C-alpha positions as a Python dict, from the first residue, in 0.01 Angstrom:
ca = {
    (1, 'X'): (0, 0, 0),
    (2, 'X'): (168, -288, 188),
    (3, 'X'): (-30, -607, 235),
    (4, 'X'): (-126, -737, 581),
    (5, 'X'): (-184, -1107, 645),
    (6, 'X'): (-408, -1215, 931),
    (7, 'X'): (-350, -1577, 1031),
    (8, 'X'): (-636, -1713, 1240),
    (9, 'X'): (-484, -1937, 1507),
    (10, 'X'): (-699, -1896, 1817),
    (11, 'X'): (-926, -2203, 1802),
    (12, 'X'): (-919, -2497, 2041),
    (13, 'X'): (-936, -2778, 1786),
    (14, 'X'): (-1127, -3016, 2010),
    (15, 'X'): (-1119, -3294, 1752),
    (16, 'X'): (-740, -3317, 1788),
    (17, 'X'): (-795, -3455, 2142),
    (18, 'X'): (-487, -3272, 2263),
    (19, 'X'): (-357, -3049, 2539),
    (20, 'X'): (-178, -2841, 2275),
    (21, 'X'): (-331, -2582, 2040),
    (22, 'X'): (-437, -2734, 1710),
    (23, 'X'): (-215, -2497, 1511),
    (24, 'X'): (94, -2620, 1701),
    (25, 'X'): (62, -2979, 1585),
    (26, 'X'): (346, -3053, 1348),
    (27, 'X'): (358, -3137, 981),
    (28, 'X'): (704, -3243, 860),
    (29, 'X'): (860, -3095, 1171),
    (30, 'X'): (684, -2756, 1160),
    (31, 'X'): (364, -2641, 1336),
    (32, 'X'): (57, -2598, 1116),
    (33, 'X'): (55, -2222, 1180),
    (34, 'X'): (416, -2196, 1060),
    (35, 'X'): (316, -2316, 715),
    (36, 'X'): (51, -2043, 679),
    (37, 'X'): (294, -1779, 805),
    (38, 'X'): (567, -1904, 572),
    (39, 'X'): (338, -1900, 268),
    (40, 'X'): (245, -1540, 347),
    (41, 'X'): (614, -1451, 369),
    (42, 'X'): (697, -1618, 39),
    (43, 'X'): (404, -1434, -119),
    (44, 'X'): (581, -1110, -32),
    (45, 'X'): (362, -1009, 262),
    (46, 'X'): (570, -813, 512),
    (47, 'X'): (319, -761, 794),
    (48, 'X'): (185, -1082, 945),
    (49, 'X'): (-59, -1080, 1236),
    (50, 'X'): (-116, -1404, 1425),
    (51, 'X'): (-448, -1416, 1610),
    (52, 'X'): (-393, -1626, 1923),
    (53, 'X'): (-630, -1751, 2190),
    (54, 'X'): (-633, -2110, 2309),
    (55, 'X'): (-281, -2205, 2418),
    (56, 'X'): (-155, -1860, 2324),
    (57, 'X'): (160, -1891, 2538),
    (58, 'X'): (278, -2192, 2338),
    (59, 'X'): (209, -2018, 2007),
    (60, 'X'): (376, -1693, 2114),
    (61, 'X'): (679, -1879, 2245),
    (62, 'X'): (736, -2059, 1915),
    (63, 'X'): (707, -1747, 1701),
    (64, 'X'): (870, -1506, 1947),
    (65, 'X'): (1194, -1484, 1746),
    (66, 'X'): (1011, -1399, 1421),
    (67, 'X'): (1040, -1021, 1391),
    (68, 'X'): (781, -1000, 1113),
    (69, 'X'): (506, -1167, 1322),
    (70, 'X'): (275, -965, 1548),
    (71, 'X'): (31, -1115, 1797),
    (72, 'X'): (-327, -1017, 1872),
    (73, 'X'): (-513, -1196, 2149),
    (74, 'X'): (-871, -1304, 2084),
    (75, 'X'): (-981, -1349, 2445),
    (76, 'X'): (-1336, -1448, 2352),
    (77, 'X'): (-1352, -1686, 2057),
    (78, 'X'): (-1669, -1565, 1887),
    (79, 'X'): (-1589, -1656, 1528),
    (80, 'X'): (-1375, -1545, 1237),
    (81, 'X'): (-1552, -1214, 1191),
    (82, 'X'): (-1496, -1134, 1556),
    (83, 'X'): (-1126, -1224, 1520),
    (84, 'X'): (-1080, -978, 1234),
    (85, 'X'): (-1262, -709, 1429),
    (86, 'X'): (-1028, -767, 1725),
    (87, 'X'): (-730, -724, 1492),
    (88, 'X'): (-880, -407, 1343),
    (89, 'X'): (-918, -261, 1691),
    (90, 'X'): (-566, -365, 1797),
    (91, 'X'): (-402, -217, 1489),
    (92, 'X'): (-616, 95, 1476),
    (93, 'X'): (-762, 2, 1137),
    (94, 'X'): (-640, -141, 806),
    (95, 'X'): (-486, 45, 516),
    (96, 'X'): (-379, -168, 221),
    (97, 'X'): (-500, -514, 120),
    (98, 'X'): (-574, -763, 398),
    (99, 'X'): (-529, -1136, 335),
    (100, 'X'): (-702, -1368, 582),
    (101, 'X'): (-551, -1716, 620),
    (102, 'X'): (-634, -2008, 847),
    (103, 'X'): (-364, -2133, 1080),
    (104, 'X'): (-493, -2488, 1035),
    (105, 'X'): (-468, -2479, 652),
    (106, 'X'): (-100, -2551, 588),
    (107, 'X'): (-105, -2643, 219),
    (108, 'X'): (-187, -2315, 45),
    (109, 'X'): (91, -2213, -193),
    (110, 'X'): (249, -1865, -198),
    (111, 'X'): (168, -1840, -569),
    (112, 'X'): (-201, -1886, -492),
    (113, 'X'): (-192, -1605, -236),
    (114, 'X'): (-13, -1380, -486),
    (115, 'X'): (-279, -1449, -751),
    (116, 'X'): (-556, -1373, -501),
    (117, 'X'): (-402, -1039, -403),
    (118, 'X'): (-330, -947, -765),
    (119, 'X'): (-690, -1001, -875),
    (120, 'X'): (-834, -823, -576),
    (121, 'X'): (-615, -515, -613),
    (122, 'X'): (-632, -492, -992),
    (123, 'X'): (-1013, -502, -985),
    (124, 'X'): (-1040, -283, -672),
    (125, 'X'): (-1263, -545, -510),
    (126, 'X'): (-1399, -500, -162),
    (127, 'X'): (-1348, -873, -117),
    (128, 'X'): (-1205, -1157, -324),
    (129, 'X'): (-1273, -1512, -209),
    (130, 'X'): (-1050, -1810, -282),
    (131, 'X'): (-1277, -2101, -376),
    (132, 'X'): (-1246, -2470, -461),
    (133, 'X'): (-1451, -2772, -560),
    (134, 'X'): (-1343, -3067, -344),
    (135, 'X'): (-1471, -3419, -412),
    (136, 'X'): (-1660, -3411, -81),
    (137, 'X'): (-1817, -3072, -8),
    (138, 'X'): (-1951, -3174, 334),
    (139, 'X'): (-1865, -2919, 602),
    (140, 'X'): (-1764, -2638, 368),
    (141, 'X'): (-1940, -2306, 326),
    (142, 'X'): (-2100, -2277, -19),
    (143, 'X'): (-2060, -1988, -259),
    (144, 'X'): (-2397, -1860, -374),
    (145, 'X'): (-2420, -1699, -718),
    (146, 'X'): (-2697, -1554, -933),
    (147, 'X'): (-2795, -1646, -1290),
    (148, 'X'): (-2492, -1461, -1429),
    (149, 'X'): (-2255, -1634, -1179),
    (150, 'X'): (-2203, -1312, -985),
    (151, 'X'): (-2123, -1377, -618),
    (152, 'X'): (-2422, -1324, -391),
    (153, 'X'): (-2296, -1463, -61),
    (154, 'X'): (-2149, -1757, 129),
    (155, 'X'): (-2365, -1991, 334),
    (156, 'X'): (-2205, -2204, 606),
    (157, 'X'): (-2270, -2577, 561),
    (158, 'X'): (-2468, -2605, 884),
    (159, 'X'): (-2691, -2314, 773),
    (160, 'X'): (-2759, -2453, 423),
    (161, 'X'): (-3094, -2599, 331),
    (162, 'X'): (-3091, -2957, 202),
    (163, 'X'): (-3138, -2823, -152),
    (164, 'X'): (-2843, -2584, -118),
    (165, 'X'): (-2619, -2859, 16),
    (166, 'X'): (-2699, -3067, -292),
    (167, 'X'): (-2674, -2798, -562),
    (168, 'X'): (-2405, -2556, -439),
    (169, 'X'): (-2070, -2725, -506),
    (170, 'X'): (-1830, -2428, -522),
    (171, 'X'): (-1687, -2403, -171),
    (172, 'X'): (-1532, -2132, 39),
    (173, 'X'): (-1172, -2203, 137),
    (174, 'X'): (-1161, -1958, 426),
    (175, 'X'): (-895, -1754, 247),
    (176, 'X'): (-985, -1398, 148),
    (177, 'X'): (-833, -1074, 27),
    (178, 'X'): (-1010, -760, 147),
    (179, 'X'): (-967, -394, 75),
    (180, 'X'): (-836, -285, 415),
    (181, 'X'): (-1005, 53, 421),
    (182, 'X'): (-1350, -87, 344),
    (183, 'X'): (-1297, -380, 581),
    (184, 'X'): (-1219, -139, 866),
    (185, 'X'): (-1536, 55, 796),
    (186, 'X'): (-1771, -241, 759),
    (187, 'X'): (-1654, -531, 977),
    (188, 'X'): (-1885, -413, 1258),
    (189, 'X'): (-2184, -493, 1035),
    (190, 'X'): (-2129, -866, 1075),
    (191, 'X'): (-2393, -1011, 1308),
    (192, 'X'): (-2431, -1342, 1488),
    (193, 'X'): (-2782, -1447, 1386),
    (194, 'X'): (-2693, -1808, 1305),
    (195, 'X'): (-2701, -2155, 1457),
    (196, 'X'): (-2373, -2111, 1645),
    (197, 'X'): (-2427, -1752, 1750),
    (198, 'X'): (-2089, -1660, 1600),
    (199, 'X'): (-1969, -1374, 1384),
    (200, 'X'): (-1881, -1526, 1049),
    (201, 'X'): (-1633, -1344, 829),
    (202, 'X'): (-1810, -1504, 534),
    (203, 'X'): (-2106, -1270, 600),
    (204, 'X'): (-1894, -983, 469),
    (205, 'X'): (-1955, -1115, 120),
    (206, 'X'): (-2332, -1076, 148),
    (207, 'X'): (-2290, -738, 321),
    (208, 'X'): (-2076, -607, 37),
    (209, 'X'): (-2312, -743, -226),
    (210, 'X'): (-2599, -563, -52),
    (211, 'X'): (-2396, -242, -55),
    (212, 'X'): (-2319, -277, -425),
    (213, 'X'): (-1948, -324, -358),
    (214, 'X'): (-1752, -547, -599),
    (215, 'X'): (-1697, -904, -480),
    (216, 'X'): (-1516, -1171, -682),
    (217, 'X'): (-1385, -1526, -658),
    (218, 'X'): (-1056, -1688, -753),
    (219, 'X'): (-1095, -2060, -815),
    (220, 'X'): (-807, -2281, -701),
    (221, 'X'): (-776, -2577, -938),
    (222, 'X'): (-591, -2791, -684),
    (223, 'X'): (-843, -2822, -403),
    (224, 'X'): (-586, -3002, -184),
    (225, 'X'): (-408, -2669, -130),
    (226, 'X'): (-704, -2551, 71),
    (227, 'X'): (-770, -2852, 290),
    (228, 'X'): (-795, -2775, 659),
    (229, 'X'): (-671, -2988, 949),
    (230, 'X'): (-922, -3056, 1225),
    (231, 'X'): (-817, -3403, 1340),
    (232, 'X'): (-510, -3619, 1357),
    (233, 'X'): (-640, -3818, 1061),
    (234, 'X'): (-655, -3500, 854),
    (235, 'X'): (-309, -3406, 983),
    (236, 'X'): (-171, -3731, 845),
    (237, 'X'): (-349, -3670, 514),
    (238, 'X'): (-208, -3317, 485),
    (239, 'X'): (138, -3443, 576),
    (240, 'X'): (123, -3699, 297),
    (241, 'X'): (28, -3430, 44),
    (242, 'X'): (314, -3202, 151),
    (243, 'X'): (558, -3494, 165),
    (244, 'X'): (478, -3578, -194),
    (245, 'X'): (498, -3212, -300),
    (246, 'X'): (843, -3163, -146),
    (247, 'X'): (980, -3497, -265),
    (248, 'X'): (865, -3444, -622),
    (249, 'X'): (1035, -3104, -620),
    (250, 'X'): (1361, -3262, -499),
    (251, 'X'): (1347, -3538, -758),
    (252, 'X'): (1285, -3281, -1031),
    (253, 'X'): (1607, -3108, -919),
    (254, 'X'): (1821, -3422, -934),
    (255, 'X'): (1768, -3617, -612),
    (256, 'X'): (1699, -3992, -628),
    (257, 'X'): (1451, -4165, -397),
    (258, 'X'): (1406, -4540, -404),
    (259, 'X'): (1060, -4498, -252),
    (260, 'X'): (936, -4136, -210),
    (261, 'X'): (662, -4251, 27),
    (262, 'X'): (932, -4354, 277),
    (263, 'X'): (1132, -4031, 274),
    (264, 'X'): (1035, -3725, 479),
    (265, 'X'): (1205, -3391, 413),
    (266, 'X'): (1122, -3071, 600),
    (267, 'X'): (1055, -2741, 424),
    (268, 'X'): (1383, -2573, 527),
    (269, 'X'): (1615, -2858, 428),
    (270, 'X'): (1830, -2842, 114),
    (271, 'X'): (1967, -3145, -71),
    (272, 'X'): (2216, -3134, -358),
    (273, 'X'): (2220, -3304, -695),
    (274, 'X'): (2287, -3674, -735),
    (275, 'X'): (2205, -3754, -374),
    (276, 'X'): (2023, -4076, -297),
    (277, 'X'): (1768, -4080, -15),
    (278, 'X'): (1692, -4435, 90),
    (279, 'X'): (1375, -4556, 271),
    (280, 'X'): (1298, -4446, 626),
    (281, 'X'): (1506, -4130, 596),
    (282, 'X'): (1403, -3814, 783),
    (283, 'X'): (1562, -3477, 702),
    (284, 'X'): (1443, -3211, 945),
    (285, 'X'): (1510, -2850, 1036),
    (286, 'X'): (1774, -2643, 857),
    (287, 'X'): (1967, -2943, 733),
    (288, 'X'): (2193, -2893, 433),
    (289, 'X'): (2318, -3190, 231),
    (290, 'X'): (2577, -3147, -44),
    (291, 'X'): (2601, -3340, -371),
    (292, 'X'): (2662, -3711, -439),
    (293, 'X'): (2562, -3829, -91),
    (294, 'X'): (2377, -4143, 9),
    (295, 'X'): (2150, -4090, 309),
    (296, 'X'): (1980, -4387, 473),
    (297, 'X'): (1825, -4624, 513),
    (298, 'X'): (1687, -4560, 863),
    (299, 'X'): (1859, -4225, 912),
    (300, 'X'): (1756, -3896, 1073),
    (301, 'X'): (1925, -3565, 1011),
    (302, 'X'): (1815, -3262, 1212),
    (303, 'X'): (1981, -2922, 1173),
    (304, 'X'): (2276, -3107, 1023),
    (305, 'X'): (2533, -2998, 766),
    (306, 'X'): (2657, -3270, 531),
    (307, 'X'): (2933, -3217, 276),
    (308, 'X'): (2976, -3376, -66),
    (309, 'X'): (3026, -3746, -128),
    (310, 'X'): (2918, -3861, 217),
    (311, 'X'): (2752, -4184, 325),
    (312, 'X'): (2510, -4167, 618),
    (313, 'X'): (2392, -4523, 685),
    (314, 'X'): (2143, -4592, 968),
    (315, 'X'): (2273, -4282, 1142),
    (316, 'X'): (2132, -3994, 1347),
    (317, 'X'): (2299, -3653, 1309),
    (318, 'X'): (2159, -3372, 1524),
    (319, 'X'): (2299, -3018, 1543),
    (320, 'X'): (2626, -3143, 1397),
    (321, 'X'): (2826, -3133, 1075),
    (322, 'X'): (3032, -3361, 857),
    (323, 'X'): (3265, -3245, 582),
    (324, 'X'): (3327, -3401, 239),
    (325, 'X'): (3379, -3776, 200),
    (326, 'X'): (3278, -3868, 554),
    (327, 'X'): (3135, -4214, 618),
    (328, 'X'): (2889, -4264, 904),
    (329, 'X'): (2733, -4581, 1034),
    (330, 'X'): (2563, -4808, 1035),
    (331, 'X'): (2403, -4711, 1367),
    (332, 'X'): (2610, -4405, 1454),
    (333, 'X'): (2487, -4108, 1658),
    (334, 'X'): (2641, -3762, 1617),
    (335, 'X'): (2499, -3484, 1832),
    (336, 'X'): (2558, -3164, 2023),
    (337, 'X'): (2793, -2975, 1790),
    (338, 'X'): (3004, -3267, 1670),
    (339, 'X'): (3216, -3197, 1363),
    (340, 'X'): (3376, -3461, 1139),
    (341, 'X'): (3646, -3326, 911),
    (342, 'X'): (3711, -3442, 555),
    (343, 'X'): (3749, -3817, 508),
    (344, 'X'): (3679, -3908, 870),
    (345, 'X'): (3471, -4208, 972),
    (346, 'X'): (3211, -4283, 1239),
    (347, 'X'): (3155, -4657, 1242),
    (348, 'X'): (2906, -4902, 1385),
    (349, 'X'): (2744, -4834, 1723),
    (350, 'X'): (2940, -4520, 1805),
    (351, 'X'): (2817, -4201, 1970),
    (352, 'X'): (2989, -3863, 1957),
    (353, 'X'): (2888, -3549, 2139),
    (354, 'X'): (3041, -3200, 2117),
    (355, 'X'): (3355, -3335, 1956),
    (356, 'X'): (3580, -3257, 1660),
    (357, 'X'): (3720, -3551, 1465),
    (358, 'X'): (4017, -3452, 1250),
    (359, 'X'): (4075, -3520, 882),
    (360, 'X'): (4098, -3890, 804),
    (361, 'X'): (4049, -3994, 1168),
    (362, 'X'): (3839, -4298, 1251),
    (363, 'X'): (3606, -4398, 1533),
    (364, 'X'): (3520, -4737, 1383),
    (365, 'X'): (3297, -4915, 1632),
    (366, 'X'): (3143, -4949, 1978),
    (367, 'X'): (3283, -4626, 2122),
    (368, 'X'): (3168, -4310, 2298),
    (369, 'X'): (3359, -3987, 2235),
    (370, 'X'): (3240, -3677, 2419),
    (371, 'X'): (3382, -3325, 2460),
    (372, 'X'): (3689, -3422, 2261),
    (373, 'X'): (3918, -3249, 2015),
    (374, 'X'): (4085, -3507, 1794),
    (375, 'X'): (4358, -3438, 1540),
    (376, 'X'): (4411, -3585, 1193),
    (377, 'X'): (4486, -3951, 1123),
    (378, 'X'): (4376, -4079, 1465),
    (379, 'X'): (4246, -4432, 1510),
    (380, 'X'): (4014, -4510, 1801),
    (381, 'X'): (4004, -4879, 1891),
    (382, 'X'): (3673, -5052, 1949),
    (383, 'X'): (3510, -5014, 2288),
    (384, 'X'): (3699, -4696, 2379),
    (385, 'X'): (3535, -4426, 2589),
    (386, 'X'): (3613, -4072, 2694),
    (387, 'X'): (3504, -4045, 3057),
    (388, 'X'): (3414, -3678, 3028),
    (389, 'X'): (3163, -3626, 3310),
    (390, 'X'): (3275, -3621, 3673),
    (391, 'X'): (2925, -3575, 3814),
    (392, 'X'): (2951, -3196, 3811),
    (393, 'X'): (3146, -3080, 3506),
    (394, 'X'): (3199, -3194, 3148),
    (395, 'X'): (3576, -3221, 3094),
    (396, 'X'): (3778, -3212, 2773),
    (397, 'X'): (3994, -3474, 2608),
    (398, 'X'): (4262, -3382, 2352),
    (399, 'X'): (4405, -3641, 2113),
    (400, 'X'): (4692, -3537, 1887),
    (401, 'X'): (4753, -3614, 1520),
    (402, 'X'): (4827, -3975, 1437),
    (403, 'X'): (4755, -4113, 1782),
    (404, 'X'): (4655, -4480, 1808),
    (405, 'X'): (4406, -4556, 2084),
    (406, 'X'): (4401, -4926, 2168),
    (407, 'X'): (4073, -5111, 2201),
    (408, 'X'): (3879, -5069, 2525),
    (409, 'X'): (4077, -4762, 2635),
    (410, 'X'): (3917, -4544, 2901),
    (411, 'X'): (4033, -4181, 2872),
    (412, 'X'): (3945, -4006, 3198),
    (413, 'X'): (3911, -3635, 3126),
    (414, 'X'): (4058, -3386, 3156),
    (415, 'X'): (4340, -3560, 2975),
    (416, 'X'): (4564, -3502, 2676),
    (417, 'X'): (4715, -3769, 2450),
    (418, 'X'): (4998, -3637, 2233),
    (419, 'X'): (5060, -3675, 1864),
    (420, 'X'): (5165, -4025, 1752),
    (421, 'X'): (5109, -4158, 2103),
    (422, 'X'): (4979, -4510, 2159),
    (423, 'X'): (4763, -4652, 2434),
    (424, 'X'): (4762, -5021, 2510),
    (425, 'X'): (4437, -5212, 2484),
    (426, 'X'): (4222, -5211, 2797),
    (427, 'X'): (4408, -4919, 2954),
    (428, 'X'): (4255, -4659, 3184),
    (429, 'X'): (4437, -4336, 3098),
    (430, 'X'): (4420, -4083, 3381),
    (431, 'X'): (4741, -3886, 3310),
    (432, 'X'): (4855, -3691, 3007),
    (433, 'X'): (5045, -3900, 2751),
    (434, 'X'): (5344, -3727, 2583),
    (435, 'X'): (5375, -3722, 2206),
    (436, 'X'): (5516, -4046, 2063),
    (437, 'X'): (5485, -4232, 2395),
    (438, 'X'): (5320, -4564, 2478),
    (439, 'X'): (5081, -4563, 2773),
    (440, 'X'): (4974, -4895, 2924),
    (441, 'X'): (4765, -4937, 3237),
    (442, 'X'): (4655, -5289, 3323),
    (443, 'X'): (4692, -5564, 3586),
    (444, 'X'): (4956, -5837, 3539),
    (445, 'X'): (4821, -6146, 3370),
    (446, 'X'): (4838, -6458, 3589),
    (447, 'X'): (4823, -6807, 3434),
    (448, 'X'): (4738, -7118, 3638),
    (449, 'X'): (4826, -7430, 3439),
    (450, 'X'): (4577, -7720, 3451),
    (451, 'X'): (4310, -7512, 3624),
    (452, 'X'): (4022, -7637, 3406),
    (453, 'X'): (4082, -8004, 3494),
    (454, 'X'): (4117, -7927, 3865),
    (455, 'X'): (3795, -7725, 3859),
    (456, 'X'): (3607, -8004, 3683),
    (457, 'X'): (3732, -8259, 3936),
    (458, 'X'): (3623, -8039, 4225),
    (459, 'X'): (3275, -7996, 4078),
    (460, 'X'): (3232, -8369, 4020),
    (461, 'X'): (3319, -8445, 4383),
    (462, 'X'): (3069, -8184, 4500),
    (463, 'X'): (2787, -8347, 4306),
    (464, 'X'): (2833, -8691, 4466),
}
């Protein structure tokens, strides 16, 4: 039978002190709930149900394009047991195994979920609980066992006696695998006779034990996988753990990091062998970096495509691509669908938006190029600008192969500059320039000999 994953994401998360749902706070560029959903996917679970409540519109909006995610609204937030019951009612019951995950626990590995499901199904358990032994057990529900270590129940921390808090060290992670059929039949037996008046899913363990149904535990050796996020401090702690996990994986596959603590790589990014990631580098979204590249320092790549042998120095690349052997920076900004062809260069303090820069072309320094198609072998002089916005429309500039744009040239779009054309420095180009032509637009230079001495004399007389 196919496995269903229920991701609990309806809580308010008051300790986050935020107007946004807790599960939408981001870790390495992705919301907390995304990590739980993604782990379920990688574990081979095809049906994923996201339980939403507080801030449901924001959660639904983010996951709306994910065809494998269904939403169930928990209008009244009456606990985890109530959430599962709401899902049961919405789906008309469960069939195969049901994995319950927490949307605020982003660190659980797919392999751990797979092992949990495998044990539960192979032993035909009514419930299998994923457990851990963290250094500080405060706040966690405790797993209660008998003399033979058979599971007897789970007691929430706030419902434990002082003796139980001291002696019971095996903790509930909040991750379970249930037999769907038995869960459908018995979830209504969960009551709310506790301090909070909530329906705890953990009570299913004691219910099954009382019924004589098989209940088991799977211990997770790495307790950090199961840490939850309830505050911004815990969010930073979880981010650090995932940062280290991702970076160590990249280094094991041939990526060099001068200081792994100062490199942040998102879960969907790919980086090739023999790349060097320097400090204060951020690689977000679906960024792809080829081999033999140096990225950083102080660089951010977001949904960027980088070829082989590139240098990206103090540069931001967003929704743009550079081909092999491209050099960017320092302090360049490429955005909005910009494409640099092989061997091109974006120099110091340049910005490019929605532009194509041809093979071997250079935009060396202090320039803005927007909505431009540039051929091969073009040189853009320093301080040059494409004036592409007329207050209503964005207009295009075309620059042919081999053109030489003099420093401080203003190209007022729409305009076309032909192949091998030249513009004189400090020109304002408002008309098309034919191929091979020279375009100069500037005022005549006027020289007044001896002006400095006359000015000084005039000033001295004025001060007397």
